[in-house]
Amino acid sequence: MLKVLIIDDEPNVRKGLKILVPWEENGFEICGDSGDPDEGLSLIMSMEPDIVLIDIKMPGRLGLDIIREVRENGFSGKFIIVSGYSNFDYAKDAIRYGVKSYILKPVDEDELMEIILKLKEEIAQDRKWEKDKKIVEEDAIRNLLLEGNKELEEKLCKYDSFQTAIIFDEYSKSNDKAARKLESLIKEKLNKYADDVDVIRMNNYVALLFKDFRNSRVNRILLDLKIRISSEIGRNIFITLGSECDNPVFISHSYKEAEKLLNYKFIYFEKEILSVDTVKEEEKLISTEKINSEKLYSYIEVNDIESINDYLIKIKNNVILEKLSEDEIKISAIKLFLGLVGKLSKDYDLKMENFFDEENIVRDINNINSLKSLIKYLSNNFIEISTRIGEKSSYGIINKMVVYINKNYYRDLKLEGLAEIFNYNSAYLGKLFKNEVGENFNTYLDKVRIKEAKTLLLGEQLKVYEVSEKVGYKNIDYFHSKFKKYVGMSPMNYKKKSEKI
């Protein structure tokens, strides 16, 4: 429906115009009326009607004055001058402000109907022209962003600075209706900057081109936009920002920067606005470290929550510095989780599948939208697994040590290392171990290793030095001496003797 506003100081004229023609049947609605020129001016600017029927001469103000003022303030609607004066000078002045319709009182129904239908057709043509023009302009800006546009770059030289941004919404990526709504919301929120901010819908997101805005102001506008839109659509949007440039030739470079930053959406999803500088600052604060999943396994075994979380922070830092993709991160997380669940289930005879079903783990991880949320998810689940292990073998610190040694005898185990894992003083832990087990740590470890070595010598076609390495002795001579001490013969003689039996 096209909106029609009536401004005339005569109440009977206003009333008559409302019923003179069947407005609604012809696609019009009377949105308001006024007998006061000043109020009428305010109504035009606030209601933005498509057509205004206005008296040429009212007490205190000419209709032409109102037309001139609203035109100067950007109003582009159509006017129909209604007057009791057949004065060519009035008509001539009206033409200067784009008024083509002039009707004398008393108003003739057929004449008015002919005029409004003609204006309706003009408005439809104007809108089509505006739409086509906008499509052409948006295509030109789209090309400028993607690969540059010499003709448009020349027109933009009047501006001193440029900066691009991208607004991404995961849901809108696969939902055209949501994408249109997002674009519409952005245009609505940025309407007051319409002349200096271009809003262009790309394939999977919306791009913005700021003209003559400094970086700090762009950041403020984007932050406000993010808060308002996220609140309205009920989910967080992700914004990337290209570098500021002072030459339109570099607009495409700024856009490509913003587009490349979308690759880091999963890593930096919680950031308010992601720019190249933000990424550099983040990377300065962290360093890469070698990580070993066996350490994480150990921390889970002994319920060392602080070390579990420290380990996950190291994973997070490595992911940031290596700039891994979302798929790479999730695949690694799934492998890590399933690997640990499988090993711990076997080692501790825990039916983990009752709590950590493989299908659920894969689904849960794939549904996570940020690195921060993924790390939290892993932390919560690893701590839960650790608690279940503790419930399974909660016989005190020494029993935990014994379980740990029996599972990890092949590693380079030292009392000092276990003391650090279990958060005890090494000397005190050594005494505690001897009191509980009846022999010192090193003796117990040697016996576990030699027992396993005997099994390997009998059951597998391994050379002695291979058995030595498998049970944790890197020095073959040391292995020989320990084996002879506890078995009474060399590994080779033990193997030969067993083969004869």
mmCIF file of C-alpha atoms in Angstrom, residues 119-129:
data_model
loop_
_atom_site.group_PDB
_atom_site.id
_atom_site.type_symbol
_atom_site.label_atom_id
_atom_site.label_comp_id
_atom_site.label_asym_id
_atom_site.label_seq_id
_atom_site.Cartn_x
_atom_site.Cartn_y
_atom_site.Cartn_z
ATOM 1 C CA LEU A 119 1.512 8.942 -9.675
ATOM 2 C CA LYS A 120 1.158 5.305 -8.602
ATOM 3 C CA GLU A 121 2.597 4.228 -11.940
ATOM 4 C CA GLU A 122 5.402 6.799 -11.641
ATOM 5 C CA ILE A 123 6.267 5.555 -8.138
ATOM 6 C CA ALA A 124 6.402 1.954 -9.400
ATOM 7 C CA GLN A 125 8.720 3.018 -12.231
ATOM 8 C CA ASP A 126 10.855 5.089 -9.852
ATOM 9 C CA ARG A 127 11.206 2.152 -7.478
ATOM 10 C CA LYS A 128 12.142 -0.197 -10.298
ATOM 11 C CA TRP A 129 14.692 2.306 -11.542
#
